[in-house]
Amino acid sequence: MGNLREHELHSAAVAELGFIPGEIHYVGKGSAVPYGFLRDNRRIPASRLHTTIADGLDAAGRLNGNNNVIMLTPDSHTQAAQIAWNKNMTHLVGMYPEARMNMRSRIGHSVTIASFLSVTGYGNLFKNLYFMYGLDNATDLNCLTDTGGRNSYVNCHFIAANATPLDESGFDLIRLGSNELFFKNCFFGGDTVAWSAGNMIEFQATSDPPRSVFENCTFLMNSDDAGVTFMKAIAGLGRCAIIFKGCQFINLGTTLTLAIDGTGLGNGRMFFDQNCSFYGVTDIVTEANEAYVICGAATYTDAKVNNLIGATIDHTA
C-alpha cells in the first residue's frame, strides 16, 4: 500500500489541495477514457473507484472527517437525484485545470431537482467544478444550499441553464444559511439565458449567521426584468460580516433597479473593497439600507458620501 499512499500524496500536490488527504477516491463514467486509465492503474484498488458521485461519497464518507478526497473525472456527470453532502471534511475536486467557466468536470441533472446540491456537513472543499442546473420546469429553484458551515468553494461555476425556472420569484441560484463560508475564484451565472425573477444569492436567517467571504468572484447575469437582484438578505440573519474582495457584478440585460435587496440585513453588514465593481444596475442599495452596505477602504460620516458608494457616482436610491 506504500505505492498507493505515494500516489495519493502526489495527487494532492497536483490538485493543490493545501492539506494532507486521508484516502483519495475517484469518480468516473464507466465508458469514458479517464475511468479506464484509473481502472488500469494498479496502485488504485477497486474500492477507491466509483461511477457515481453518490457512491463516491458513501465510500469516502465512511470515515467522516478524515479529509478524504473524491476526484471527479473531466466528464459530464448527470444526476438523477439531489446531491446530499452530509459528510464532514470530505472533499470533491474536479480533475481539470484552473478555469473560471464551463469546466469539463461538469455536474448536471436529468430529472427535476428542487435543490440540487445540499451541503449540511462542515469543513468540505469543492474545487474545479461546474454545476449546470435547471430544466424546462418551474420547480428547479435552487442550485446550492449550504447549511453546514465552514465550507470552501474554489474555482467553481454555478449556472442557471434554463430560462423557465428563472421566471419564478422563488428562484435563488445560491442559498447560504450557515457560517464561515469561503468562495474563491468562483463564477456565478451566465450571459445568455434571460433572468426574469428571483435572486442570484440569498443570505438566509438560520441559527448561524451567514458569515461569508467572496474573493475574486464574478457574478454575471442577463436580466430581462428590473426587479431581479444579485443578492437578498432575509430578515433575522443575525450579526455577521459578508465580505467581497475583488468581485465583479455584471448585468448585461435590462438595468436592475437594485443590485442588493438589503431590507433584511439588520445587524448584518456587507463590505466591498475598492476592487469591486457593479455594472447594469441603477443603484446598489436603497438609501434606507445604505448604512449596512459599505464600499471602499474607508467609511465617511457625511451622509452625502454614502459610505464611499457615492464617491464616484450615486449608487443609492
PDB file of C-alpha atoms in Angstrom:
ATOM      1  CA  MET A   1       0.000   0.000   0.000  1.00  0.00           C
ATOM      2  CA  GLY A   2       3.053   2.240   0.103  1.00  0.00           C
ATOM      3  CA  ASN A   3       2.770   2.903  -3.623  1.00  0.00           C
ATOM      4  CA  LEU A   4      -0.876   3.839  -3.177  1.00  0.00           C
ATOM      5  CA  ARG A   5      -0.017   6.369  -0.465  1.00  0.00           C
ATOM      6  CA  GLU A   6       2.699   7.856  -2.616  1.00  0.00           C
ATOM      7  CA  HIS A   7       0.169   8.188  -5.417  1.00  0.00           C
ATOM      8  CA  GLU A   8      -2.327   9.863  -3.074  1.00  0.00           C
ATOM      9  CA  LEU A   9       0.178  12.454  -1.857  1.00  0.00           C
ATOM     10  CA  HIS A  10       1.295  13.167  -5.405  1.00  0.00           C
ATOM     11  CA  SER A  11      -2.347  13.655  -6.465  1.00  0.00           C
ATOM     12  CA  ALA A  12      -2.921  16.033  -3.549  1.00  0.00           C
ATOM     13  CA  ALA A  13       0.087  18.107  -4.588  1.00  0.00           C
ATOM     14  CA  VAL A  14      -1.015  18.265  -8.218  1.00  0.00           C
ATOM     15  CA  ALA A  15      -4.535  19.317  -7.197  1.00  0.00           C
ATOM     16  CA  GLU A  16      -3.121  21.971  -4.811  1.00  0.00           C
ATOM     17  CA  LEU A  17      -5.383  20.809  -2.021  1.00  0.00           C
ATOM     18  CA  GLY A  18      -3.459  22.625   0.690  1.00  0.00           C
ATOM     19  CA  PHE A  19      -3.729  19.751   3.161  1.00  0.00           C
ATOM     20  CA  ILE A  20      -2.619  16.149   3.539  1.00  0.00           C
ATOM     21  CA  PRO A  21      -5.541  13.947   2.493  1.00  0.00           C
ATOM     22  CA  GLY A  22      -6.760  10.742   4.005  1.00  0.00           C
ATOM     23  CA  GLU A  23      -7.942   8.450   1.250  1.00  0.00           C
ATOM     24  CA  ILE A  24      -8.345   9.551  -2.357  1.00  0.00           C
ATOM     25  CA  HIS A  25     -11.309   8.151  -4.255  1.00  0.00           C
ATOM     26  CA  TYR A  26     -12.158   8.594  -7.925  1.00  0.00           C
ATOM     27  CA  VAL A  27     -15.481   9.030  -9.703  1.00  0.00           C
ATOM     28  CA  GLY A  28     -15.580   8.469 -13.451  1.00  0.00           C
ATOM     29  CA  LYS A  29     -18.058   7.412 -16.109  1.00  0.00           C
ATOM     30  CA  GLY A  30     -17.550   3.727 -16.752  1.00  0.00           C
ATOM     31  CA  SER A  31     -17.359   4.166 -20.530  1.00  0.00           C
ATOM     32  CA  ALA A  32     -15.011   7.149 -20.535  1.00  0.00           C
ATOM     33  CA  VAL A  33     -11.248   7.195 -21.134  1.00  0.00           C
ATOM     34  CA  PRO A  34     -10.239   8.599 -17.701  1.00  0.00           C
ATOM     35  CA  TYR A  35     -12.118   5.794 -15.949  1.00  0.00           C
ATOM     36  CA  GLY A  36     -10.330   3.154 -17.984  1.00  0.00           C
ATOM     37  CA  PHE A  37      -6.972   4.741 -17.221  1.00  0.00           C
ATOM     38  CA  LEU A  38      -7.710   4.795 -13.496  1.00  0.00           C
ATOM     39  CA  ARG A  39      -9.042   1.227 -13.570  1.00  0.00           C
ATOM     40  CA  ASP A  40      -5.815   0.002 -15.142  1.00  0.00           C
ATOM     41  CA  ASN A  41      -3.630   1.826 -12.617  1.00  0.00           C
ATOM     42  CA  ARG A  42      -2.582  -0.990 -10.322  1.00  0.00           C
ATOM     43  CA  ARG A  43      -1.922   1.387  -7.449  1.00  0.00           C
ATOM     44  CA  ILE A  44      -5.627   2.252  -7.206  1.00  0.00           C
ATOM     45  CA  PRO A  45      -7.735  -0.520  -5.623  1.00  0.00           C
ATOM     46  CA  ALA A  46     -11.239  -1.165  -6.904  1.00  0.00           C
ATOM     47  CA  SER A  47     -12.670   0.064  -3.586  1.00  0.00           C
ATOM     48  CA  ARG A  48     -11.475   3.597  -4.460  1.00  0.00           C
ATOM     49  CA  LEU A  49     -13.006   3.696  -7.947  1.00  0.00           C
ATOM     50  CA  HIS A  50     -16.675   4.643  -8.424  1.00  0.00           C
ATOM     51  CA  THR A  51     -19.045   5.511 -11.257  1.00  0.00           C
ATOM     52  CA  THR A  52     -21.359   7.937  -9.404  1.00  0.00           C
ATOM     53  CA  ILE A  53     -20.852  10.839  -7.025  1.00  0.00           C
ATOM     54  CA  ALA A  54     -23.252   9.226  -4.533  1.00  0.00           C
ATOM     55  CA  ASP A  55     -21.201   6.026  -4.424  1.00  0.00           C
ATOM     56  CA  GLY A  56     -18.004   8.018  -4.042  1.00  0.00           C
ATOM     57  CA  LEU A  57     -19.478   9.977  -1.150  1.00  0.00           C
ATOM     58  CA  ASP A  58     -20.700   6.834   0.579  1.00  0.00           C
ATOM     59  CA  ALA A  59     -17.269   5.214   0.327  1.00  0.00           C
ATOM     60  CA  ALA A  60     -15.127   8.251   1.133  1.00  0.00           C
ATOM     61  CA  GLY A  61     -17.518   9.452   3.829  1.00  0.00           C
ATOM     62  CA  ARG A  62     -17.471   6.233   5.808  1.00  0.00           C
ATOM     63  CA  LEU A  63     -14.567   7.787   7.741  1.00  0.00           C
ATOM     64  CA  ASN A  64     -16.347  11.051   8.454  1.00  0.00           C
ATOM     65  CA  GLY A  65     -13.945  13.961   8.994  1.00  0.00           C
ATOM     66  CA  ASN A  66     -10.910  12.051   7.707  1.00  0.00           C
ATOM     67  CA  ASN A  67     -10.056  14.587   4.966  1.00  0.00           C
ATOM     68  CA  ASN A  68     -10.856  12.003   2.312  1.00  0.00           C
ATOM     69  CA  VAL A  69     -10.953  13.393  -1.230  1.00  0.00           C
ATOM     70  CA  ILE A  70     -13.154  12.435  -4.171  1.00  0.00           C
ATOM     71  CA  MET A  71     -11.560  13.267  -7.524  1.00  0.00           C
ATOM     72  CA  LEU A  72     -14.112  13.793 -10.305  1.00  0.00           C
ATOM     73  CA  THR A  73     -13.021  12.954 -13.856  1.00  0.00           C
ATOM     74  CA  PRO A  74     -13.417  15.591 -16.615  1.00  0.00           C
ATOM     75  CA  ASP A  75     -16.723  14.219 -17.901  1.00  0.00           C
ATOM     76  CA  SER A  76     -20.383  15.214 -17.758  1.00  0.00           C
ATOM     77  CA  HIS A  77     -21.767  13.608 -14.598  1.00  0.00           C
ATOM     78  CA  THR A  78     -25.565  13.564 -14.835  1.00  0.00           C
ATOM     79  CA  GLN A  79     -27.538  13.227 -11.594  1.00  0.00           C
ATOM     80  CA  ALA A  80     -30.958  11.649 -11.118  1.00  0.00           C
ATOM     81  CA  ALA A  81     -31.319  12.843  -7.509  1.00  0.00           C
ATOM     82  CA  GLN A  82     -30.178  15.588  -5.196  1.00  0.00           C
ATOM     83  CA  ILE A  83     -26.530  15.582  -4.117  1.00  0.00           C
ATOM     84  CA  ALA A  84     -26.871  15.483  -0.333  1.00  0.00           C
ATOM     85  CA  TRP A  85     -23.404  16.295   1.024  1.00  0.00           C
ATOM     86  CA  ASN A  86     -23.902  15.321   4.667  1.00  0.00           C
ATOM     87  CA  LYS A  87     -20.289  14.396   5.499  1.00  0.00           C
ATOM     88  CA  ASN A  88     -17.637  16.499   7.232  1.00  0.00           C
ATOM     89  CA  MET A  89     -14.187  17.212   5.778  1.00  0.00           C
ATOM     90  CA  THR A  90     -14.930  15.040   2.740  1.00  0.00           C
ATOM     91  CA  HIS A  91     -13.932  16.894  -0.391  1.00  0.00           C
ATOM     92  CA  LEU A  92     -14.974  16.921  -4.072  1.00  0.00           C
ATOM     93  CA  VAL A  93     -12.340  18.076  -6.582  1.00  0.00           C
ATOM     94  CA  GLY A  94     -12.599  18.126 -10.375  1.00  0.00           C
ATOM     95  CA  MET A  95      -9.697  16.707 -12.354  1.00  0.00           C
ATOM     96  CA  TYR A  96      -9.459  19.766 -14.558  1.00  0.00           C
ATOM     97  CA  PRO A  97      -7.021  22.689 -14.842  1.00  0.00           C
ATOM     98  CA  GLU A  98      -7.806  26.079 -13.380  1.00  0.00           C
ATOM     99  CA  ALA A  99     -10.589  27.830 -15.266  1.00  0.00           C
ATOM    100  CA  ARG A 100     -13.437  30.210 -14.495  1.00  0.00           C
ATOM    101  CA  MET A 101     -16.315  28.970 -16.674  1.00  0.00           C
ATOM    102  CA  ASN A 102     -17.669  25.705 -18.071  1.00  0.00           C
ATOM    103  CA  MET A 103     -15.111  23.373 -16.530  1.00  0.00           C
ATOM    104  CA  ARG A 104     -15.104  19.900 -18.002  1.00  0.00           C
ATOM    105  CA  SER A 105     -15.742  18.260 -14.618  1.00  0.00           C
ATOM    106  CA  ARG A 106     -19.412  19.070 -15.131  1.00  0.00           C
ATOM    107  CA  ILE A 107     -22.346  18.106 -12.918  1.00  0.00           C
ATOM    108  CA  GLY A 108     -25.841  18.325 -14.394  1.00  0.00           C
ATOM    109  CA  HIS A 109     -29.146  16.528 -13.918  1.00  0.00           C
ATOM    110  CA  SER A 110     -31.745  14.654 -15.950  1.00  0.00           C
ATOM    111  CA  VAL A 111     -34.776  14.988 -13.651  1.00  0.00           C
ATOM    112  CA  THR A 112     -36.383  17.801 -11.677  1.00  0.00           C
ATOM    113  CA  ILE A 113     -34.406  18.528  -8.503  1.00  0.00           C
ATOM    114  CA  ALA A 114     -35.766  21.404  -6.427  1.00  0.00           C
ATOM    115  CA  SER A 115     -32.467  21.888  -4.570  1.00  0.00           C
ATOM    116  CA  PHE A 116     -29.536  20.419  -6.480  1.00  0.00           C
ATOM    117  CA  LEU A 117     -26.554  20.448  -4.095  1.00  0.00           C
ATOM    118  CA  SER A 118     -27.468  20.450  -0.398  1.00  0.00           C
ATOM    119  CA  VAL A 119     -24.441  20.791   1.878  1.00  0.00           C
ATOM    120  CA  THR A 120     -25.188  20.016   5.526  1.00  0.00           C
ATOM    121  CA  GLY A 121     -21.706  18.835   6.509  1.00  0.00           C
ATOM    122  CA  TYR A 122     -18.882  21.167   7.563  1.00  0.00           C
ATOM    123  CA  GLY A 123     -15.260  21.679   6.574  1.00  0.00           C
ATOM    124  CA  ASN A 124     -15.718  20.484   2.989  1.00  0.00           C
ATOM    125  CA  LEU A 125     -13.876  21.690  -0.104  1.00  0.00           C
ATOM    126  CA  PHE A 126     -15.499  21.861  -3.542  1.00  0.00           C
ATOM    127  CA  LYS A 127     -12.995  22.733  -6.263  1.00  0.00           C
ATOM    128  CA  ASN A 128     -12.687  22.866 -10.072  1.00  0.00           C
ATOM    129  CA  LEU A 129     -16.357  22.015 -10.656  1.00  0.00           C
ATOM    130  CA  TYR A 130     -19.124  23.188 -12.982  1.00  0.00           C
ATOM    131  CA  PHE A 131     -22.697  22.901 -11.680  1.00  0.00           C
ATOM    132  CA  MET A 132     -25.098  23.152 -14.627  1.00  0.00           C
ATOM    133  CA  TYR A 133     -28.572  23.479 -13.142  1.00  0.00           C
ATOM    134  CA  GLY A 134     -32.151  23.830 -14.303  1.00  0.00           C
ATOM    135  CA  LEU A 135     -34.518  22.062 -16.698  1.00  0.00           C
ATOM    136  CA  ASP A 136     -37.588  23.385 -18.515  1.00  0.00           C
ATOM    137  CA  ASN A 137     -39.847  23.475 -15.460  1.00  0.00           C
ATOM    138  CA  ALA A 138     -40.949  25.800 -12.668  1.00  0.00           C
ATOM    139  CA  THR A 139     -39.588  23.724  -9.769  1.00  0.00           C
ATOM    140  CA  ASP A 140     -35.791  23.663 -10.280  1.00  0.00           C
ATOM    141  CA  LEU A 141     -35.368  26.649  -7.973  1.00  0.00           C
ATOM    142  CA  ASN A 142     -32.026  26.277  -6.202  1.00  0.00           C
ATOM    143  CA  CYS A 143     -28.589  25.106  -7.307  1.00  0.00           C
ATOM    144  CA  LEU A 144     -26.752  25.219  -3.956  1.00  0.00           C
ATOM    145  CA  THR A 145     -27.907  25.450  -0.345  1.00  0.00           C
ATOM    146  CA  ASP A 146     -25.229  25.434   2.358  1.00  0.00           C
ATOM    147  CA  THR A 147     -26.393  24.990   5.945  1.00  0.00           C
ATOM    148  CA  GLY A 148     -23.325  23.096   7.152  1.00  0.00           C
ATOM    149  CA  GLY A 149     -20.809  25.864   7.679  1.00  0.00           C
ATOM    150  CA  ARG A 150     -17.050  26.277   7.337  1.00  0.00           C
ATOM    151  CA  ASN A 151     -17.135  25.061   3.749  1.00  0.00           C
ATOM    152  CA  SER A 152     -14.960  26.296   0.883  1.00  0.00           C
ATOM    153  CA  TYR A 153     -15.753  26.655  -2.813  1.00  0.00           C
ATOM    154  CA  VAL A 154     -12.762  27.273  -5.051  1.00  0.00           C
ATOM    155  CA  ASN A 155     -12.800  27.700  -8.821  1.00  0.00           C
ATOM    156  CA  CYS A 156     -16.432  26.586  -9.188  1.00  0.00           C
ATOM    157  CA  HIS A 157     -19.016  27.714 -11.729  1.00  0.00           C
ATOM    158  CA  PHE A 158     -22.701  27.748 -10.750  1.00  0.00           C
ATOM    159  CA  ILE A 159     -25.067  28.437 -13.644  1.00  0.00           C
ATOM    160  CA  ALA A 160     -28.825  28.550 -14.218  1.00  0.00           C
ATOM    161  CA  ALA A 161     -29.062  26.858 -17.607  1.00  0.00           C
ATOM    162  CA  ASN A 162     -32.776  27.222 -18.403  1.00  0.00           C
ATOM    163  CA  ALA A 163     -34.987  30.307 -18.547  1.00  0.00           C
ATOM    164  CA  THR A 164     -38.168  28.662 -17.217  1.00  0.00           C
ATOM    165  CA  PRO A 165     -37.093  28.386 -13.548  1.00  0.00           C
ATOM    166  CA  LEU A 166     -35.713  31.918 -13.819  1.00  0.00           C
ATOM    167  CA  ASP A 167     -39.264  33.171 -14.294  1.00  0.00           C
ATOM    168  CA  GLU A 168     -40.122  32.108 -10.735  1.00  0.00           C
ATOM    169  CA  SER A 169     -39.970  34.580  -7.835  1.00  0.00           C
ATOM    170  CA  GLY A 170     -38.756  31.785  -5.543  1.00  0.00           C
ATOM    171  CA  PHE A 171     -35.620  31.138  -7.572  1.00  0.00           C
ATOM    172  CA  ASP A 172     -32.281  31.559  -5.781  1.00  0.00           C
ATOM    173  CA  LEU A 173     -29.200  30.231  -7.521  1.00  0.00           C
ATOM    174  CA  ILE A 174     -27.384  30.096  -4.155  1.00  0.00           C
ATOM    175  CA  ARG A 175     -28.823  29.990  -0.607  1.00  0.00           C
ATOM    176  CA  LEU A 176     -26.427  30.492   2.284  1.00  0.00           C
ATOM    177  CA  GLY A 177     -27.680  29.667   5.753  1.00  0.00           C
ATOM    178  CA  SER A 178     -24.520  28.786   7.651  1.00  0.00           C
ATOM    179  CA  ASN A 179     -21.381  30.468   8.895  1.00  0.00           C
ATOM    180  CA  GLU A 180     -17.725  30.855   7.877  1.00  0.00           C
ATOM    181  CA  LEU A 181     -18.216  30.150   4.170  1.00  0.00           C
ATOM    182  CA  PHE A 182     -15.493  30.899   1.628  1.00  0.00           C
ATOM    183  CA  PHE A 183     -15.773  31.371  -2.128  1.00  0.00           C
ATOM    184  CA  LYS A 184     -12.636  31.999  -4.188  1.00  0.00           C
ATOM    185  CA  ASN A 185     -12.242  32.383  -7.959  1.00  0.00           C
ATOM    186  CA  CYS A 186     -15.864  31.312  -8.445  1.00  0.00           C
ATOM    187  CA  PHE A 187     -18.221  32.239 -11.262  1.00  0.00           C
ATOM    188  CA  PHE A 188     -21.958  32.675 -10.713  1.00  0.00           C
ATOM    189  CA  GLY A 189     -24.452  32.782 -13.576  1.00  0.00           C
ATOM    190  CA  GLY A 190     -24.009  33.449 -17.285  1.00  0.00           C
ATOM    191  CA  ASP A 191     -24.746  35.986 -20.016  1.00  0.00           C
ATOM    192  CA  THR A 192     -27.108  34.017 -22.281  1.00  0.00           C
ATOM    193  CA  VAL A 193     -30.240  32.764 -20.506  1.00  0.00           C
ATOM    194  CA  ALA A 194     -32.694  35.541 -19.583  1.00  0.00           C
ATOM    195  CA  TRP A 195     -33.176  36.050 -15.839  1.00  0.00           C
ATOM    196  CA  SER A 196     -36.695  37.315 -15.036  1.00  0.00           C
ATOM    197  CA  ALA A 197     -37.254  36.861 -11.280  1.00  0.00           C
ATOM    198  CA  GLY A 198     -35.666  35.847  -8.010  1.00  0.00           C
ATOM    199  CA  ASN A 199     -32.106  36.386  -6.804  1.00  0.00           C
ATOM    200  CA  MET A 200     -28.629  35.170  -7.511  1.00  0.00           C
ATOM    201  CA  ILE A 201     -27.633  34.754  -3.850  1.00  0.00           C
ATOM    202  CA  GLU A 202     -29.907  34.696  -0.824  1.00  0.00           C
ATOM    203  CA  PHE A 203     -28.449  35.079   2.669  1.00  0.00           C
ATOM    204  CA  GLN A 204     -30.836  33.223   4.929  1.00  0.00           C
ATOM    205  CA  ALA A 205     -31.956  33.602   8.524  1.00  0.00           C
ATOM    206  CA  THR A 206     -30.969  30.407  10.339  1.00  0.00           C
ATOM    207  CA  SER A 207     -29.371  29.508  13.666  1.00  0.00           C
ATOM    208  CA  ASP A 208     -25.941  30.530  12.284  1.00  0.00           C
ATOM    209  CA  PRO A 209     -25.413  33.962  10.712  1.00  0.00           C
ATOM    210  CA  PRO A 210     -24.168  33.619   7.118  1.00  0.00           C
ATOM    211  CA  ARG A 211     -20.649  34.967   7.679  1.00  0.00           C
ATOM    212  CA  SER A 212     -19.069  34.717   4.232  1.00  0.00           C
ATOM    213  CA  VAL A 213     -16.037  35.836   2.247  1.00  0.00           C
ATOM    214  CA  PHE A 214     -16.035  36.105  -1.558  1.00  0.00           C
ATOM    215  CA  GLU A 215     -12.633  36.615  -3.150  1.00  0.00           C
ATOM    216  CA  ASN A 216     -12.041  37.315  -6.856  1.00  0.00           C
ATOM    217  CA  CYS A 217     -15.506  36.102  -7.877  1.00  0.00           C
ATOM    218  CA  THR A 218     -17.656  37.095 -10.860  1.00  0.00           C
ATOM    219  CA  PHE A 219     -21.444  37.438 -10.748  1.00  0.00           C
ATOM    220  CA  LEU A 220     -22.903  37.586 -14.272  1.00  0.00           C
ATOM    221  CA  MET A 221     -26.487  37.756 -15.486  1.00  0.00           C
ATOM    222  CA  ASN A 222     -28.642  38.729 -18.444  1.00  0.00           C
ATOM    223  CA  SER A 223     -31.731  40.156 -16.781  1.00  0.00           C
ATOM    224  CA  ASP A 224     -34.936  40.971 -18.613  1.00  0.00           C
ATOM    225  CA  ASP A 225     -36.658  42.365 -15.509  1.00  0.00           C
ATOM    226  CA  ALA A 226     -35.514  45.308 -13.382  1.00  0.00           C
ATOM    227  CA  GLY A 227     -36.690  43.634 -10.175  1.00  0.00           C
ATOM    228  CA  VAL A 228     -34.099  40.853 -10.168  1.00  0.00           C
ATOM    229  CA  THR A 229     -31.240  41.279  -7.670  1.00  0.00           C
ATOM    230  CA  PHE A 230     -27.749  39.915  -7.313  1.00  0.00           C
ATOM    231  CA  MET A 231     -28.233  39.449  -3.565  1.00  0.00           C
ATOM    232  CA  LYS A 232     -31.013  39.413  -0.998  1.00  0.00           C
ATOM    233  CA  ALA A 233     -30.818  39.311   2.799  1.00  0.00           C
ATOM    234  CA  ILE A 234     -33.624  37.642   4.742  1.00  0.00           C
ATOM    235  CA  ALA A 235     -34.696  39.409   7.948  1.00  0.00           C
ATOM    236  CA  GLY A 236     -33.234  37.887  11.092  1.00  0.00           C
ATOM    237  CA  LEU A 237     -29.973  36.646   9.621  1.00  0.00           C
ATOM    238  CA  GLY A 238     -28.069  37.887  12.694  1.00  0.00           C
ATOM    239  CA  ARG A 239     -24.841  39.757  13.334  1.00  0.00           C
ATOM    240  CA  CYS A 240     -22.367  38.975  10.576  1.00  0.00           C
ATOM    241  CA  ALA A 241     -19.905  40.410   8.076  1.00  0.00           C
ATOM    242  CA  ILE A 242     -20.254  39.451   4.416  1.00  0.00           C
ATOM    243  CA  ILE A 243     -17.024  40.446   2.675  1.00  0.00           C
ATOM    244  CA  PHE A 244     -16.286  40.861  -1.039  1.00  0.00           C
ATOM    245  CA  LYS A 245     -12.720  41.257  -2.330  1.00  0.00           C
ATOM    246  CA  GLY A 246     -12.073  41.966  -5.996  1.00  0.00           C
ATOM    247  CA  CYS A 247     -15.536  40.873  -7.174  1.00  0.00           C
ATOM    248  CA  GLN A 248     -17.438  41.997 -10.289  1.00  0.00           C
ATOM    249  CA  PHE A 249     -21.233  42.182 -10.532  1.00  0.00           C
ATOM    250  CA  ILE A 250     -22.204  42.402 -14.205  1.00  0.00           C
ATOM    251  CA  ASN A 251     -25.696  42.540 -15.689  1.00  0.00           C
ATOM    252  CA  LEU A 252     -25.805  42.644 -19.489  1.00  0.00           C
ATOM    253  CA  GLY A 253     -29.596  42.828 -19.774  1.00  0.00           C
ATOM    254  CA  THR A 254     -32.326  45.139 -18.507  1.00  0.00           C
ATOM    255  CA  THR A 255     -30.865  47.525 -15.951  1.00  0.00           C
ATOM    256  CA  LEU A 256     -31.627  46.373 -12.408  1.00  0.00           C
ATOM    257  CA  THR A 257     -33.286  48.778 -10.007  1.00  0.00           C
ATOM    258  CA  LEU A 258     -31.094  47.488  -7.158  1.00  0.00           C
ATOM    259  CA  ALA A 259     -28.089  45.198  -7.004  1.00  0.00           C
ATOM    260  CA  ILE A 260     -28.856  44.294  -3.378  1.00  0.00           C
ATOM    261  CA  ASP A 261     -32.142  43.857  -1.551  1.00  0.00           C
ATOM    262  CA  GLY A 262     -30.810  44.824   1.859  1.00  0.00           C
ATOM    263  CA  THR A 263     -34.084  45.154   3.749  1.00  0.00           C
ATOM    264  CA  GLY A 264     -33.263  42.118   5.885  1.00  0.00           C
ATOM    265  CA  LEU A 265     -29.656  42.937   6.756  1.00  0.00           C
ATOM    266  CA  GLY A 266     -30.395  44.249  10.258  1.00  0.00           C
ATOM    267  CA  ASN A 267     -27.213  43.504  12.235  1.00  0.00           C
ATOM    268  CA  GLY A 268     -25.523  42.146   9.130  1.00  0.00           C
ATOM    269  CA  ARG A 269     -23.067  44.218   7.088  1.00  0.00           C
ATOM    270  CA  MET A 270     -21.755  43.863   3.549  1.00  0.00           C
ATOM    271  CA  PHE A 271     -18.253  45.132   2.784  1.00  0.00           C
ATOM    272  CA  PHE A 272     -16.929  45.641  -0.753  1.00  0.00           C
ATOM    273  CA  ASP A 273     -13.278  46.577  -1.276  1.00  0.00           C
ATOM    274  CA  GLN A 274     -12.115  49.118  -3.854  1.00  0.00           C
ATOM    275  CA  ASN A 275     -11.578  46.426  -6.465  1.00  0.00           C
ATOM    276  CA  CYS A 276     -15.268  45.511  -6.598  1.00  0.00           C
ATOM    277  CA  SER A 277     -17.478  46.908  -9.361  1.00  0.00           C
ATOM    278  CA  PHE A 278     -21.137  46.946 -10.415  1.00  0.00           C
ATOM    279  CA  TYR A 279     -22.467  47.235 -13.952  1.00  0.00           C
ATOM    280  CA  GLY A 280     -26.020  47.233 -15.274  1.00  0.00           C
ATOM    281  CA  VAL A 281     -27.674  48.470 -12.073  1.00  0.00           C
ATOM    282  CA  THR A 282     -29.275  51.805 -11.245  1.00  0.00           C
ATOM    283  CA  ASP A 283     -28.403  51.659  -7.549  1.00  0.00           C
ATOM    284  CA  ILE A 284     -26.508  49.269  -5.335  1.00  0.00           C
ATOM    285  CA  VAL A 285     -28.938  49.534  -2.416  1.00  0.00           C
ATOM    286  CA  THR A 286     -31.750  51.818  -1.247  1.00  0.00           C
ATOM    287  CA  GLU A 287     -30.874  54.850   0.819  1.00  0.00           C
ATOM    288  CA  ALA A 288     -32.750  53.330   3.775  1.00  0.00           C
ATOM    289  CA  ASN A 289     -30.288  50.412   3.834  1.00  0.00           C
ATOM    290  CA  GLU A 290     -27.089  52.160   2.778  1.00  0.00           C
ATOM    291  CA  ALA A 291     -25.671  52.043   6.323  1.00  0.00           C
ATOM    292  CA  TYR A 292     -25.476  48.252   6.006  1.00  0.00           C
ATOM    293  CA  VAL A 293     -23.544  48.206   2.714  1.00  0.00           C
ATOM    294  CA  ILE A 294     -20.054  49.709   2.750  1.00  0.00           C
ATOM    295  CA  CYS A 295     -17.988  50.183  -0.398  1.00  0.00           C
ATOM    296  CA  GLY A 296     -14.329  51.180  -0.400  1.00  0.00           C
ATOM    297  CA  ALA A 297     -11.495  51.087   2.095  1.00  0.00           C
ATOM    298  CA  ALA A 298     -12.859  53.745   4.444  1.00  0.00           C
ATOM    299  CA  THR A 299     -16.147  54.885   5.916  1.00  0.00           C
ATOM    300  CA  TYR A 300     -17.066  58.572   5.866  1.00  0.00           C
ATOM    301  CA  THR A 301     -19.518  60.126   8.289  1.00  0.00           C
ATOM    302  CA  ASP A 302     -21.069  62.578   5.845  1.00  0.00           C
ATOM    303  CA  ALA A 303     -24.374  61.052   4.774  1.00  0.00           C
ATOM    304  CA  LYS A 304     -23.988  62.511   1.293  1.00  0.00           C
ATOM    305  CA  VAL A 305     -20.876  60.439   0.705  1.00  0.00           C
ATOM    306  CA  ASN A 306     -22.887  57.307   1.439  1.00  0.00           C
ATOM    307  CA  ASN A 307     -20.018  55.210   2.785  1.00  0.00           C
ATOM    308  CA  LEU A 308     -17.938  55.824  -0.335  1.00  0.00           C
ATOM    309  CA  ILE A 309     -20.638  54.344  -2.572  1.00  0.00           C
ATOM    310  CA  GLY A 310     -21.306  57.862  -3.813  1.00  0.00           C
ATOM    311  CA  ALA A 311     -17.643  58.853  -4.079  1.00  0.00           C
ATOM    312  CA  THR A 312     -17.719  58.071  -7.811  1.00  0.00           C
ATOM    313  CA  ILE A 313     -21.390  58.062  -8.844  1.00  0.00           C
ATOM    314  CA  ASP A 314     -24.576  57.921  -6.825  1.00  0.00           C
ATOM    315  CA  HIS A 315     -25.347  54.233  -6.327  1.00  0.00           C
ATOM    316  CA  THR A 316     -28.031  54.666  -3.690  1.00  0.00           C
ATOM    317  CA  ALA A 317     -31.676  55.202  -4.460  1.00  0.00           C
TER     318      ALA A 317
END
